[in-house]
Each structure stands twice: as C-alpha cells, then as structure tokens.
XYZ file of C-alpha atoms in Angstrom:
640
model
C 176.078 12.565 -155.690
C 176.247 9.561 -157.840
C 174.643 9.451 -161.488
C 175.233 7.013 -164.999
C 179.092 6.056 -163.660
C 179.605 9.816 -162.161
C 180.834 10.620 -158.590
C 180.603 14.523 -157.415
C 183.645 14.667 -154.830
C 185.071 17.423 -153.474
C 188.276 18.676 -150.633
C 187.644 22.144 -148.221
C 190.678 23.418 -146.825
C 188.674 25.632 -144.441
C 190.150 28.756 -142.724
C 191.852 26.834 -139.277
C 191.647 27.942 -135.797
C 194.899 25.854 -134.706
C 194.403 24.371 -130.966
C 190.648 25.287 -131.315
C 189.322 22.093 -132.548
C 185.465 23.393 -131.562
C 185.846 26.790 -133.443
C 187.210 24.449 -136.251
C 184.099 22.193 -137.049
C 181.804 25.334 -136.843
C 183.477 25.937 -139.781
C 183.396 22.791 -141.339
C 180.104 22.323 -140.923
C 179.480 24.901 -143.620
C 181.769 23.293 -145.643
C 179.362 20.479 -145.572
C 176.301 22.575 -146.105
C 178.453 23.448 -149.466
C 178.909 19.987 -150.249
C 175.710 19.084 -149.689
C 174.105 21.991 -151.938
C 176.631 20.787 -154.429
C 175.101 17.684 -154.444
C 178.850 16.023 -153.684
C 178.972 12.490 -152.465
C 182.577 12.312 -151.029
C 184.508 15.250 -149.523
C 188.023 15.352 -147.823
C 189.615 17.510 -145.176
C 193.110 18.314 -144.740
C 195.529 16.216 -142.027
C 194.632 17.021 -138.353
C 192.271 19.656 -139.912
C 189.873 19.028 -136.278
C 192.547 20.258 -134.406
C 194.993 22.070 -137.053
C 198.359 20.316 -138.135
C 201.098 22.731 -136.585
C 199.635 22.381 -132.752
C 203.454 21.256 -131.763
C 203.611 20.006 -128.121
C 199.848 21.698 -127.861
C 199.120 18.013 -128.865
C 200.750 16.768 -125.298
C 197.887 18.773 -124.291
C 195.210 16.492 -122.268
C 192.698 19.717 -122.987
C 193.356 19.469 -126.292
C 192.630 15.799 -127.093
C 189.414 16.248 -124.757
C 188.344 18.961 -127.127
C 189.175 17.123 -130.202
C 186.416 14.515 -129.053
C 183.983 17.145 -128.142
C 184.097 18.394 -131.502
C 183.998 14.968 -133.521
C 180.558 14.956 -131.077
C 179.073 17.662 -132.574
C 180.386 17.151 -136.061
C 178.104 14.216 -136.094
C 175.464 15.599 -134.340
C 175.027 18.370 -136.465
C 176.194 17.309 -139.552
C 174.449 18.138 -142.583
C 176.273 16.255 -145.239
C 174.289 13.028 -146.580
C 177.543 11.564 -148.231
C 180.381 10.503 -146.712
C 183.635 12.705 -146.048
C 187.119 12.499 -143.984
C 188.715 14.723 -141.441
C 192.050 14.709 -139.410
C 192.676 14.367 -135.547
C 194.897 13.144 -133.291
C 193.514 9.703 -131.688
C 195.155 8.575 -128.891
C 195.699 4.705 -128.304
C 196.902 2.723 -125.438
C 198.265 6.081 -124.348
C 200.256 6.497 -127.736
C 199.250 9.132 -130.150
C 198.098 8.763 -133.878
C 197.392 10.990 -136.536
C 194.357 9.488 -137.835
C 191.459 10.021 -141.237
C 188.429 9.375 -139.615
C 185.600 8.847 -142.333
C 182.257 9.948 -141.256
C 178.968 9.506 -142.993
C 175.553 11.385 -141.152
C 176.206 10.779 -137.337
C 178.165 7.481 -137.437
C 181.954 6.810 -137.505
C 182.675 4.252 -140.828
C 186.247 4.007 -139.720
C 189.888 5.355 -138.814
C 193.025 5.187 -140.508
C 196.342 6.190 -138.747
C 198.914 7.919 -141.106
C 201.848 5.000 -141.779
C 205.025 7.153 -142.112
C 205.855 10.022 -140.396
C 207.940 12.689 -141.796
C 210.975 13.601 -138.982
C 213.409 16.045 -141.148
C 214.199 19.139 -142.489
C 210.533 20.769 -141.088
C 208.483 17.995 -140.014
C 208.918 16.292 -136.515
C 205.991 14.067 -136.372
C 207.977 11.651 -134.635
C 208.206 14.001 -131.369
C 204.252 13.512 -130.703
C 203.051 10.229 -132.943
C 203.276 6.972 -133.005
C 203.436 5.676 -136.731
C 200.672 3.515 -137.779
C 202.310 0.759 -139.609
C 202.579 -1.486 -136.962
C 199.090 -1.194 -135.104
C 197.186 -2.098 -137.811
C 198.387 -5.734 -137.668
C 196.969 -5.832 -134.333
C 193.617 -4.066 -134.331
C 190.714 -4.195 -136.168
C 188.700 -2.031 -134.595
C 188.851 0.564 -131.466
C 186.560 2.011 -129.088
C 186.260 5.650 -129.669
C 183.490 7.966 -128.247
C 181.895 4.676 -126.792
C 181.281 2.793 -129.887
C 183.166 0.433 -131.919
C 185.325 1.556 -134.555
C 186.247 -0.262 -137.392
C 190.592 0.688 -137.802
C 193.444 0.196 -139.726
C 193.807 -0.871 -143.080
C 189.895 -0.562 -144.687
C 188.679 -0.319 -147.748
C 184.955 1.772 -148.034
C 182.580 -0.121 -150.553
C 178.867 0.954 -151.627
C 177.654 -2.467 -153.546
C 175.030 -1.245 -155.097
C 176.908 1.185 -157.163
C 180.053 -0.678 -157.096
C 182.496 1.415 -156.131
C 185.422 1.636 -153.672
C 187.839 3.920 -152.125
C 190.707 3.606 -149.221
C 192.496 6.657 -147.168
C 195.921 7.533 -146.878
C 197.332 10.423 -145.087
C 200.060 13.142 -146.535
C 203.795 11.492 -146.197
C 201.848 7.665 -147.064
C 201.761 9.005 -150.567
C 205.409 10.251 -150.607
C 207.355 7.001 -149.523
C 208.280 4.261 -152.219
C 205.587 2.068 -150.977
C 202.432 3.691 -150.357
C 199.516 2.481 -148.718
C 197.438 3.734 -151.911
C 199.059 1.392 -153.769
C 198.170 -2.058 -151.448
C 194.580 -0.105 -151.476
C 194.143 0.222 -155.595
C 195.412 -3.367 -155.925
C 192.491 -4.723 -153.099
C 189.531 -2.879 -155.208
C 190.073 0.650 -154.318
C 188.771 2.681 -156.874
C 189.189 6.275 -154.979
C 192.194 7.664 -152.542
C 191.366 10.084 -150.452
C 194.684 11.950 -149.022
C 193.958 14.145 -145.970
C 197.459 16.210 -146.080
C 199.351 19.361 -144.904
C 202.485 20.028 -147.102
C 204.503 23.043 -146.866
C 205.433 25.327 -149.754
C 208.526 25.967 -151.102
C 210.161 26.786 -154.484
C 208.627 24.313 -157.369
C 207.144 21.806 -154.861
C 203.806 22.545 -156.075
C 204.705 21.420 -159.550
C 206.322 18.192 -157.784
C 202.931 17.437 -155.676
C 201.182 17.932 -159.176
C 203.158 15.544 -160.854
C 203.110 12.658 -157.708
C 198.916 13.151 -157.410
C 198.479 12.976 -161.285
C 201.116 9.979 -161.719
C 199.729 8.245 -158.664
C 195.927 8.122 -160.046
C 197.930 6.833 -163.381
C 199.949 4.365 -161.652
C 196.548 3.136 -159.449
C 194.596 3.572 -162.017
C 192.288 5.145 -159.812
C 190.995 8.502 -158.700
C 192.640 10.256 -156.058
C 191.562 13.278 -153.744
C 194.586 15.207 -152.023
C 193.824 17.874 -149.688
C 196.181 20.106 -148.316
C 196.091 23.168 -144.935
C 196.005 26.556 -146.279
C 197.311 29.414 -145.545
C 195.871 29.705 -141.628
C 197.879 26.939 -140.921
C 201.300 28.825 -141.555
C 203.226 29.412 -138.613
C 206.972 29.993 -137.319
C 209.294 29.364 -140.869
C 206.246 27.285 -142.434
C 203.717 28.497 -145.057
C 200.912 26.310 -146.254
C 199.358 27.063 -149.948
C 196.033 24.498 -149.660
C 197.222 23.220 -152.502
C 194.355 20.586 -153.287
C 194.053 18.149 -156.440
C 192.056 15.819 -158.038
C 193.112 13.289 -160.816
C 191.890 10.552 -162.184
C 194.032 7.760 -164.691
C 196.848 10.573 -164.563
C 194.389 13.443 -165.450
C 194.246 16.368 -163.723
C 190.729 17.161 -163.566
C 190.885 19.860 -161.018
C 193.230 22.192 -158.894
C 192.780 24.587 -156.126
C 194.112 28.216 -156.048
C 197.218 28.395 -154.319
C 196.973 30.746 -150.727
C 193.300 31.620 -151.276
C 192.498 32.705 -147.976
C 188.353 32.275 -148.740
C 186.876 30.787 -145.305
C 185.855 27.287 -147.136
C 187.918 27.131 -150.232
C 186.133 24.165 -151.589
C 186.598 22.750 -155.212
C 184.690 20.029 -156.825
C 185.507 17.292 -159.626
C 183.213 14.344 -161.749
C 185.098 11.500 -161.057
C 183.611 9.154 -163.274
C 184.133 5.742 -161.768
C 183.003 3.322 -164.849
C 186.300 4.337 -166.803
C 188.363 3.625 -164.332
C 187.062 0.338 -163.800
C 186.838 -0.285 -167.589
C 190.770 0.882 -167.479
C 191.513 -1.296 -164.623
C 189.786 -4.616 -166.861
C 191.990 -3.490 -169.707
C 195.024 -3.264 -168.550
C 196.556 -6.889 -168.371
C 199.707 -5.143 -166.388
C 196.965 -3.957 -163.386
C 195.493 -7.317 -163.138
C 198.767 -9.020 -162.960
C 199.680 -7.094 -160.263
C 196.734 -6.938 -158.180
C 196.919 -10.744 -158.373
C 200.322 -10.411 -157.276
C 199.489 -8.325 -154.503
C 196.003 -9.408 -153.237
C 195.486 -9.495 -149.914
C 192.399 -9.580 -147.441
C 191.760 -5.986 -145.941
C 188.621 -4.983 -144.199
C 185.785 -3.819 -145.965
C 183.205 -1.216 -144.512
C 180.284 -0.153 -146.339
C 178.914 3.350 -147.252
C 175.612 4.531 -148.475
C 175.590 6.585 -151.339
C 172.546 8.056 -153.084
C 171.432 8.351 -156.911
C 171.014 11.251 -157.973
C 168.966 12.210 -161.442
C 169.552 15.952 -161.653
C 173.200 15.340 -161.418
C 175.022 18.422 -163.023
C 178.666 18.273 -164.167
C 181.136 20.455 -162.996
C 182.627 21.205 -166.131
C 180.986 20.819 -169.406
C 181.187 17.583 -171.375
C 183.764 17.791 -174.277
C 182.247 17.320 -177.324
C 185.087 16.545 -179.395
C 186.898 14.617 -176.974
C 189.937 13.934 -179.294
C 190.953 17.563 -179.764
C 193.438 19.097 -177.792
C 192.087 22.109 -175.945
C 195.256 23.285 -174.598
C 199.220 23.121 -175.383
C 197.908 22.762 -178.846
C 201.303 23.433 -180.456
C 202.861 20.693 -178.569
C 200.152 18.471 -179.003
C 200.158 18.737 -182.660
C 204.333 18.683 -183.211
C 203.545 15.316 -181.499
C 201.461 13.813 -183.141
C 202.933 14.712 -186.614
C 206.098 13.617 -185.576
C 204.541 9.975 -184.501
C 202.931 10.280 -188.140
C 206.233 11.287 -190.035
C 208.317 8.180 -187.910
C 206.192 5.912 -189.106
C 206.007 6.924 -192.650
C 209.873 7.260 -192.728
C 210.572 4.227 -191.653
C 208.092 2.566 -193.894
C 210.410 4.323 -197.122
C 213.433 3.623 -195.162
C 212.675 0.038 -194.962
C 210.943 -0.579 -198.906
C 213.988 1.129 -200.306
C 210.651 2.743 -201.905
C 211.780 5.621 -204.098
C 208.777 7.163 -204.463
C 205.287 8.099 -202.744
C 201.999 8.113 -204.764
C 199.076 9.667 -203.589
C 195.225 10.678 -204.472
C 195.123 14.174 -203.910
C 191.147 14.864 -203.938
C 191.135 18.379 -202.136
C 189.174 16.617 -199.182
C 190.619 17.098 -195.620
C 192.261 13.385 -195.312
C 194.381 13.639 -198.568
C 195.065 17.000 -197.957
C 196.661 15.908 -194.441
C 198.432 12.707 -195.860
C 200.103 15.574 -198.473
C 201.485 17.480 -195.776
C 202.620 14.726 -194.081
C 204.209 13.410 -197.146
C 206.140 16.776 -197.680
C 207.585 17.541 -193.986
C 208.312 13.575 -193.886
C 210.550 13.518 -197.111
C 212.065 17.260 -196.095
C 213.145 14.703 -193.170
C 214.853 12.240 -194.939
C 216.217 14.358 -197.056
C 214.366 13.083 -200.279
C 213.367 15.012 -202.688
C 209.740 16.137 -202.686
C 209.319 15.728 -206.505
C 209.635 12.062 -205.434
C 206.102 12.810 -203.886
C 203.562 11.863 -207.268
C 200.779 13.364 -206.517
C 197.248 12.642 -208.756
C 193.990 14.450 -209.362
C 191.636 11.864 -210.144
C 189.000 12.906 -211.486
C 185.694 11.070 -211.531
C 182.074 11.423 -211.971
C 181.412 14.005 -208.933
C 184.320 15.716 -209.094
C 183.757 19.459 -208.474
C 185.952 22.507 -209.525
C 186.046 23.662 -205.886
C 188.180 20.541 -204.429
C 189.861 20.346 -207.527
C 191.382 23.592 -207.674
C 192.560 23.749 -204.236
C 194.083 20.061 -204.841
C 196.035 21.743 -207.384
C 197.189 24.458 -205.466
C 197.610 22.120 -202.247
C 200.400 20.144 -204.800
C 201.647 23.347 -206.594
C 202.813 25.035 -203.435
C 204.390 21.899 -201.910
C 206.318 21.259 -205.158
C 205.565 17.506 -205.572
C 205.193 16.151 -208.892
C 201.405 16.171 -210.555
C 199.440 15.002 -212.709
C 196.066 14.860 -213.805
C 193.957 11.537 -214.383
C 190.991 11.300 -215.807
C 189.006 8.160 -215.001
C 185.806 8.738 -216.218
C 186.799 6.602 -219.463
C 188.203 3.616 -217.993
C 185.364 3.387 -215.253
C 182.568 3.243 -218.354
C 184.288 0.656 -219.629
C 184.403 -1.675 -216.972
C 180.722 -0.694 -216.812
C 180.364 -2.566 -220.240
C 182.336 -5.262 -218.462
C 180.279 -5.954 -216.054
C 177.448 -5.403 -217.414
C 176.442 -2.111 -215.373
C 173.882 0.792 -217.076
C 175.849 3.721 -216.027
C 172.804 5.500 -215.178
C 172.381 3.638 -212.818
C 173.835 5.718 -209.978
C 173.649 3.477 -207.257
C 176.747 1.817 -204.993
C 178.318 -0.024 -208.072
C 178.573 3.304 -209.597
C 180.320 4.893 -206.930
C 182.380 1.808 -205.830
C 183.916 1.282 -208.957
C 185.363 5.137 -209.111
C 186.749 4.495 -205.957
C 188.370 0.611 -206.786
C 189.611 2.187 -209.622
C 191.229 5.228 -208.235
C 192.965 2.385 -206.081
C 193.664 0.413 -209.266
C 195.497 3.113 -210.712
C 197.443 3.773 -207.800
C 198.583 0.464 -207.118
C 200.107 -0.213 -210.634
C 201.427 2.889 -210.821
C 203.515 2.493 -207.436
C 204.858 -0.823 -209.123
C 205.919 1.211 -211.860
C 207.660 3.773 -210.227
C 209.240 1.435 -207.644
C 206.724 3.260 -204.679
C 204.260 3.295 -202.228
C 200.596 3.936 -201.992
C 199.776 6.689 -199.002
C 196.802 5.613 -197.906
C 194.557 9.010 -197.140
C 191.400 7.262 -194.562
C 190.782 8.332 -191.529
C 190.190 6.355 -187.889
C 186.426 7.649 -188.185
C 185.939 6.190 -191.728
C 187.255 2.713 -190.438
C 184.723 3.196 -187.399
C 181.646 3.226 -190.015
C 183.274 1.370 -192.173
C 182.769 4.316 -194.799
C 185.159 3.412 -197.560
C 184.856 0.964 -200.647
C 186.722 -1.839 -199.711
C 189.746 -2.536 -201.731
C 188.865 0.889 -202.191
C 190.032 3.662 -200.407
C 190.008 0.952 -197.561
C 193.637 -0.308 -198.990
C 197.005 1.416 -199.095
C 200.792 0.265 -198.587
C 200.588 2.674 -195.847
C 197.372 5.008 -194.033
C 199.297 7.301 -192.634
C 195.975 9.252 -191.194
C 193.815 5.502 -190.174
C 195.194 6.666 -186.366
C 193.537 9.908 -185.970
C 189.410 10.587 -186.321
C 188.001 13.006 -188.748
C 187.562 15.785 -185.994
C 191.502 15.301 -185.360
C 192.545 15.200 -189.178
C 190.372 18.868 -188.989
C 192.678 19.973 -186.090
C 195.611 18.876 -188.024
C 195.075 20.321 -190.905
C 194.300 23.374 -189.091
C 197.209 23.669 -187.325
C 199.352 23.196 -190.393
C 197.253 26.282 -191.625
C 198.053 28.009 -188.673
C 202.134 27.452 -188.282
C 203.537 25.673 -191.205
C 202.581 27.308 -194.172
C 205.841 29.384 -194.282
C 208.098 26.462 -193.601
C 206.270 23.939 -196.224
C 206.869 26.365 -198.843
C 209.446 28.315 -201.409
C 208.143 31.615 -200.433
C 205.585 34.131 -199.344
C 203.226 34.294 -202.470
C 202.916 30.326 -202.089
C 202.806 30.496 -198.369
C 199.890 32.905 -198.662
C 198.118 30.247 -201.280
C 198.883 27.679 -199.058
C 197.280 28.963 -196.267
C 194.498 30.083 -198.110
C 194.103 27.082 -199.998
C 193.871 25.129 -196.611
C 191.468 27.429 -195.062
C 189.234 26.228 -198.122
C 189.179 22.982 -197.628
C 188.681 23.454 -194.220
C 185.148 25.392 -195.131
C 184.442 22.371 -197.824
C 181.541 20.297 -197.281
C 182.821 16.496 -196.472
C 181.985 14.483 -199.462
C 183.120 11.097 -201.739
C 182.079 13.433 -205.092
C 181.287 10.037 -206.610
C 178.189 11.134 -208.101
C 177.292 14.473 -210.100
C 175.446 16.072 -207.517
C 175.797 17.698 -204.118
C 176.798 14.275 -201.844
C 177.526 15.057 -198.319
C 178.626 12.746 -196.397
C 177.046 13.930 -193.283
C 174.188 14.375 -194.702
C 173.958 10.705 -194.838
C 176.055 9.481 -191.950
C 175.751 12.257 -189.405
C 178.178 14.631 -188.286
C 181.492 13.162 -187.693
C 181.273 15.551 -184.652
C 179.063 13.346 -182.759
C 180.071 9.937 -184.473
C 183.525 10.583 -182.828
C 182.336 11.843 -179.928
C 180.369 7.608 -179.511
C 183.690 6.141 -180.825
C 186.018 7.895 -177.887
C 183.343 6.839 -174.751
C 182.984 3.585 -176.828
C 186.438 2.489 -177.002
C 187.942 4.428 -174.435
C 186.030 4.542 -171.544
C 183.897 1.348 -172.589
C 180.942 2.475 -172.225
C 177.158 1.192 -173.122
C 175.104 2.868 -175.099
C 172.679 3.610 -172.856
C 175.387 5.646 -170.658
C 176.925 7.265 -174.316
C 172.984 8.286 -174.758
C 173.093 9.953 -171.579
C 176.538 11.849 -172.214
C 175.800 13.084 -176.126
C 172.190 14.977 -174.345
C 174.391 16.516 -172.288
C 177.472 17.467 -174.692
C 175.162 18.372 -177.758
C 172.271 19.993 -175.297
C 170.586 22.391 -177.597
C 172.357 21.588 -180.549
C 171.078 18.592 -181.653
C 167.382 17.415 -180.909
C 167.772 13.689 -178.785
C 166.017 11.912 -181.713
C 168.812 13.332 -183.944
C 171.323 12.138 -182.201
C 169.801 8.515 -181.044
C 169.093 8.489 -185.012
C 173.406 8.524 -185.177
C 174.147 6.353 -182.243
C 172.128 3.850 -184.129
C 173.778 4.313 -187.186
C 176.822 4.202 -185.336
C 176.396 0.902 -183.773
C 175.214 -0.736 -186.690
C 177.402 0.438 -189.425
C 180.498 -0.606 -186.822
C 179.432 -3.630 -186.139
C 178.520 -4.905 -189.419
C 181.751 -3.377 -191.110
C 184.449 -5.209 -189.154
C 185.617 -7.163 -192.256
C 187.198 -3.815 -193.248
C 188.835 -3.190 -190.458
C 190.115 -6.915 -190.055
C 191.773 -5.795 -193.559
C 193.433 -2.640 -192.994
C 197.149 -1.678 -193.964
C 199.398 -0.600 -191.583
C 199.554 2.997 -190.238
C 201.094 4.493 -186.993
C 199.103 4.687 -183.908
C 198.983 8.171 -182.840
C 196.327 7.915 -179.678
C 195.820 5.827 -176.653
C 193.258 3.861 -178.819
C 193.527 2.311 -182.353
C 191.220 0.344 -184.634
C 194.266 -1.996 -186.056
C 193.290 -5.717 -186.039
C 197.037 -5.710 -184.733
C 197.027 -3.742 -181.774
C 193.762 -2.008 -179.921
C 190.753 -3.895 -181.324
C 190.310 -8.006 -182.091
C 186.947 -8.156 -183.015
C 185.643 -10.972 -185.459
C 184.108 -9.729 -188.304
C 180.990 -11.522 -187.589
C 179.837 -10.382 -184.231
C 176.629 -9.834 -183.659
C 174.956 -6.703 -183.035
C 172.099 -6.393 -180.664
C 170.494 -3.100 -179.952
C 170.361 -1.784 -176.420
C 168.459 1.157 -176.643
C-alpha cells in the first residue's frame, strides 16, 4: 500500500448493471479483491458507479434509492479491501437529490462529497434529477446516512502518520474554471480522486488527457480520474472508461479505451514525497495556498506500511534520458543549447570560438554544438578553432577520432603539444615529474585552460567550455581547470544525457553536419567510437578510467536526479538504486558510490560557486545563479 514515500492507487471501471445497484457491488467487490491482491492503498470508482450514471428519471425511482442503500450495506459488510476507496450514488437530502463520492475504508463510511456543478447541455441534464452541491456544504457538516453520522461536504482525508492527504471531486468539478481540486491542493491535499462519467466524442480523449495531466501540474498534486465504460453507453451516448493517473503533470498511467474486461482496473506509484518536496519548492504554490487557505474538515484514514511493496513499472535507471519522442526531445534541447551559445557570440561581438577537442564525449558534444550553432548565425565554421592538446595520457584512439570529429565538421585545427611547457612549470614549481600524483595531472589540465584563454584574447574569441552537469556534481574537474570557460555550453546536461546527445547526433545529423557522404560516413563512425571509448582525463600514461575511480556515471546520475529533483534522503535514494540496479550492481557497490557521491558533492561546492555561465537545459541546474545556493562550506554528515 504505502512504502519509502510510495502510494499503490488504482481506478476500476467495472462492467455496470445500470438501475441494478446490488448486481453492481457484486462486481465491485472483486474489484476490491484485485486491489487488495495488488497490494493498492487507494482505489476510485466511476460517478454514480453504485447505481450506474445514465439511470435518467430511474433515479425518481423510490426503489431505486432504497436499493442504492442496500448495496452500500453490503459493500461494507463484505468488503475485502483494507485501504480506502470511493464510489458514486445518488444520496438524497432533505428530499433533494445529490450525486455524491462516498469514501469507504473496511465497513465504515469516512465521508461524502456531493458533485458542485452539474453539467445541463448539449448531453448532460443533471439538473433534471440533482441538486448541485455548492451550496449545502456551507450548511452541513455531517449527515445521517444508514443510521450513523457522516462526516459531508468539503473534507480533506489525512493519514498522520504517513503524512499524506487527498480530497474528492466529481467529473464536471474538474471542468469549470474554479474547481474544487484546486481549494483542496491549496488546504494540504496531496491526492484528487475524480469519480467521473464523460462521454466520447472526436479528440475529447486527448482534451481529458491534457486537463488530468495539467491539473496534477497546476495542483501540484496527484490526481486519480475515473471514468464509466463502455456498459454505461446508452441512447446517442458512448462511454470509453477512459481512466488516468498523473502526478506534477506526468502521466504515469492510462486505461485502454472501450475495454469491455469485467473489472478493467489499472494501477500507478504515486510517490507522495516528491510532490511534497515540489510543493516546498515552489515559492508560486506557497504564495497561493497562503492566499487561499481556508479551514476545511479533516477526516482521517488508516493506511498500512507495506515492506514487500513492488512497483508497477520498473524504476528508471537513467532518469534523465528520454525514453520516448526522442527526436523531439533532443531538437529541444539542442536548440536551448545553440540559443544560448548564439546569443553569447551575438552579444561579445566574439569572432571566434576556441575549443579543446580531446575525443572524449563532452568536447565532442560542445563541437557539434559549435558547428550547427554557427551554421545558425550564419558564421563561418572555420571561425570554430578547434585544438588537440596533447598531454601526458593522451592516447592515439581519442586522438584520431578528435581529428576526424574536426576534419569532417570543417573547423579550423591545430595541434598543441603541451608536454614541453607543462615540464617546465614543473621546474617552476619545483615538482619531480615522476611524481604522478594530482599536481601532475592538474597542471595538464590548468594549462590546457591557460592556452585557451590567451589564445581567445588573441583571436578576439571565446572559450567553449566542454564539462558536464555530472562533473560539477563530483566536483570532477581541476579547478581553473576544465572547471572555467567563457561559456559551458554542456554544464546543463549530466554525462548519461551528453551520451544521448551525442548519440542522437550519430543517429540523424551526420548528413546535415557535413560536405558529403564519405565524411558523413566518418562522422558517424567516428562518433560511434567515442561512444564505445572508455571515460577518461588521459592525464597520466596509463589506462585512467574515470569510473573506475568514481563509479559509473550511470548510477552517480541516477543519486543526483532523486537528490535534486525529488529531494530525497539518502536513505530513500538507497532504497530506489536496489531496486533500479537489482542484479546489476551488488548493494555494497552501490552504497560504496552513494558515499562517494555525497561526499565528493558536498565538499566540492567551491567549484560550483565558480562556474561560468551555460544554458539551463532541464528542470534542475547546478548554477550558483539559478537552481542551487549552497555555501561552499556546508557540512556533510552521513546518514547511512
């Protein structure tokens, strides 16, 4: 049900008997049984699901209402379901009728909720047998229903010992300007549950989509829309049991459209902790819930732990790569990359661009970049200067396909080598250079820098930076090192998304980034190589890998996306990297990189504090300008 932050919910839009409300639960009972298998901890019915939605005058019926009750009796008599879940009936009121959620957990009642607005065009005439809501609720806070006390009207549902929340609106509530979900997320609602029955016609599927998925980004929240199915169509309506779940304007899961299965129930992990770390984040949401706080009714719920939780869908574990609409995903962020380059040149008057190519992944990216960014502005790409640097470690591998990376893009090249210069400011200093330790290495990479720099003033450019998001994380780069630039064009993007770039450049620009097919083929193949080369600094002259000493970049971006993103401890990121890298990775392995992780970005803030400019291309950003203020002397105190 409810495990590390997680909450297994699930909707049932159950084959409907309409006017048969006791056939009905029989079949929502083994909904329930399916929920409870499942190991769910909320589920939701569709609108007037006890009694089905298109009844028409059957609902002037006083048989009908009688057998509505009946069956509420033995849903909680025989209910099997341990966590809590809603269904829809008509309640009737001082002698008016409401369509009504009534949230159930075991055999007790926790409340009822009558729908606000009432649709009463085109199709809908909810008008001829209900009473809108809106007003009753500022009367009555509870009702007597089935002998007992009721708790009514505008609630809110809260479990304090896992802290979490949710409210109930029904169908139209979510459709009007003003929604009731809205008053609800900004009084602690975490969760909406909408019990619904909308129609089907031509693209208002894709319209429901987009409402659900904006609404849970709007609220901030999760929400849980439930729709009738097909056994509710009738006359000129057809139902689809369209059902969705979203969360923070993700779609996270989406029934089949006119399954006519019996049950036709879907499940989601909502996971709770990131929307309440979004909700702290976001000054905008706390503004406005101040704004619009206001003192609702709170009933609680009981909801139970659950240590064999299993997740509906697989943990992702490389979070930051697009898994779908790839194309798209990578035009954009190339094109967010390219704008802010441009404007950079634009803006310097800079006539040139100077750049380290190394044959690693990062320069290789910032290259590319470089070229489709000055085919742009319509500069010439021989006003690219591109260097091989060559140092200590450098091998023939990276520097061949460096050469071919800058041959086939026809910048200008040349060839430096530093090894010279770098001995002699070991006689500076004072340094035996066989002494290979991190003055060895750090003074290749200052002096690369070095180089750079008064080159650029010579040629009236700019230094493209070539570091990556994950290298700032770690704080793996020699400060005033590769840590410096006039622009890092790639310090927005983690190592596992430069690899997706870089791939995807491989995959559908070769053609267009070169003169013609003999260098497009190079190209391609060039960039397939450095895709297959081992990451390393090739400061030293033997094998170096840099996950070797690190960790994969695999799993240290996998910390840094639940870390800053969803905010979460390391205890919980523990938890999640077992379950992403099960069999993969042995759990000493990877608690060995958490810690390294942890440590290494705590105690490396200084660099970050220091970094050039360069675009933001994701929802999160390490820029002492924008995402993250930390002070460079935090302390760091382990919590696992």
């Amino acid at each position: 049900m409810f495990h590390n932050g997680f909450l297994k919910v699930a909707t049932s839009s159950p084959k409907v008997s309409v006017g048969d409300p006791i056939a009905n639960v029989e079949v929502m009972l083994k909904s329930l049984k399916v929920a409870q298998d499942h190991q769910a901890g909320v589920l939701v019915f569709p609108e007037l699901s006890i009694c089905g939605y298109t009844c028409g005058d059957l609902l002037f019926q006083t048989y009908l209402l009688q057998d509505v009750k009946k069956a509420i009796e033995i849903l909680l008599e025989r209910n099997p379901f341990d966590g809590v879940f809603t269904v829809g009936a008509p309640i009737a009121i001082h002698r008016n009728l409401y369509n009504c959620a009534i949230v159930i957990q075991k055999d007790k009642i926790l409340g009822i909720i009558p729908k606000y607005y009432l649709p009463n065009d085109m199709e809908f005439y909810e008008e001829r047998w209900f009473t809108r809501g809106y007003e009753i609720v500022k009367h009555y806070e509870e009702i007597e229903f089935l002998g007992r006390k009721v708790p009514f009207g505008d609630l809110i549902f809260d479990n304090y010992t896992y802290d979490l929340s949710f409210g109930v609106e029904i169908c139209q509530d979510l459709w009007v300007p003003s929604s009731p979900s809205q008053r609800l997320a900004l009084n602690g609602a975490d969760i909406i549950l909408n019990l619904s029955t909308s129609n089907e016609v031509y693209q208002k599927s894709r319209m429901r989509r987009d409402l659900v998925r904006i609404q849970s980004s709007k609220l901030v929240a999760g929400y849980i829309y439930c729709s009738s199915g097909v056994y509710e169509s009738t006359t000129d309506g057809v139902f689809g049991g369209h059902s969705l779940i979203s969360q923070n304007g993700t779609l996270l899961a989406e029934s089949d459209m006119f399954s006519r299965e019996e049950l036709n129930v879907m499940f989601a992990d909502l996971d709770i902790s990131k929307i309440q770390f979004d909700r702290r984040r976001s000054s905008a949401f706390r503004q406005s819930a101040e704004d619009n706080m206001d003192f609702l009714q709170h009933v609680s719920f009981d909801l139970v732990e659950n240590q064999n939780y299993t997740f509906e869908q697989p943990l992702d574990p490389t979070p930051f790569v697009p898994k779908s609409e790839e194309k798209e995903a990578f035009e954009e962020m190339m094109n967010i990359q390219m704008a802010g380059l441009a404007k950079r040149i634009e803006h310097t008057g800079a006539q040139t661009i100077l750049i380290g190519v190394s044959g690693g992944l990062d320069s290789t990216l910032a290259l590319l970049l470089a070229a489709k960014t000055f085919d742009l502005i319509n500069m010439p790409r021989k006003n690219i200067i591109a260097y091989t640097i060559r140092g200590f470690g450098t091998s023939n591998r990276t520097n061949t396909n460096a050469n071919n990376l800058m041959k086939t893009l026809g910048v200008t090249h040349h060839d430096i080598d530093l090894r010279e210069s770098v001995l002699a400011h070991f006689e500076t200093i004072g340094h035996d250079p066989n002494v290979v330790d991190v003055t060895y290495e750090n003074a290749q990479a200052r002096e690369r820098t070095n180089i750079l720099m008064n080159l650029a003033n010579k040629m009236n450019g700019l230094v493209l930076g070539t570091g990556n998001m994950s290298e700032l994380a770690l704080g793996w780069c020699t400060y005033n090192g590769d840590q410096m630039s006039m622009y890092a064009i790639n310090a927005g993007i983690p190592k596992t998304l430069v690899k997706f770039m870089v791939k995807q450049f491989m995959l559908r620009e070769s053609q267009a980034l070169t003169a013609n097919d003999e260098d497009a083929k190079l190209l391609q193949y060039t960039l397939g190589d450095v895709l297959d080369t081992p990451i390393s600094p090739e400061l030293i002259n033997t094998e170096q890998h840099t996950e070797e000493i690190i960790g994969k970049y695999e799993i240290h971006d996998f910390i840094l996306y639940h870390m800053l993103n969803n905010g979460d401890t390391e205890d919980r990121i523990y938890a999640l990297m077992k379950e992403a890298f099960k069999g993969e990775f042995e759990e000493e392995k990877l608690l060995e990189y958490l810690q390294i992780f942890y440590r290494r970005f705590y105690s490396q803030q200084f660099k970050r504090s220091a970094m050039p400019d360069g675009p933001k291309v994701l929802d999160i950003s390490l820029s002492p300008r924008t995402d993250w203020r930390m002070p460079s002397d935090a302390n760091y105190r382990r919590r696992l």
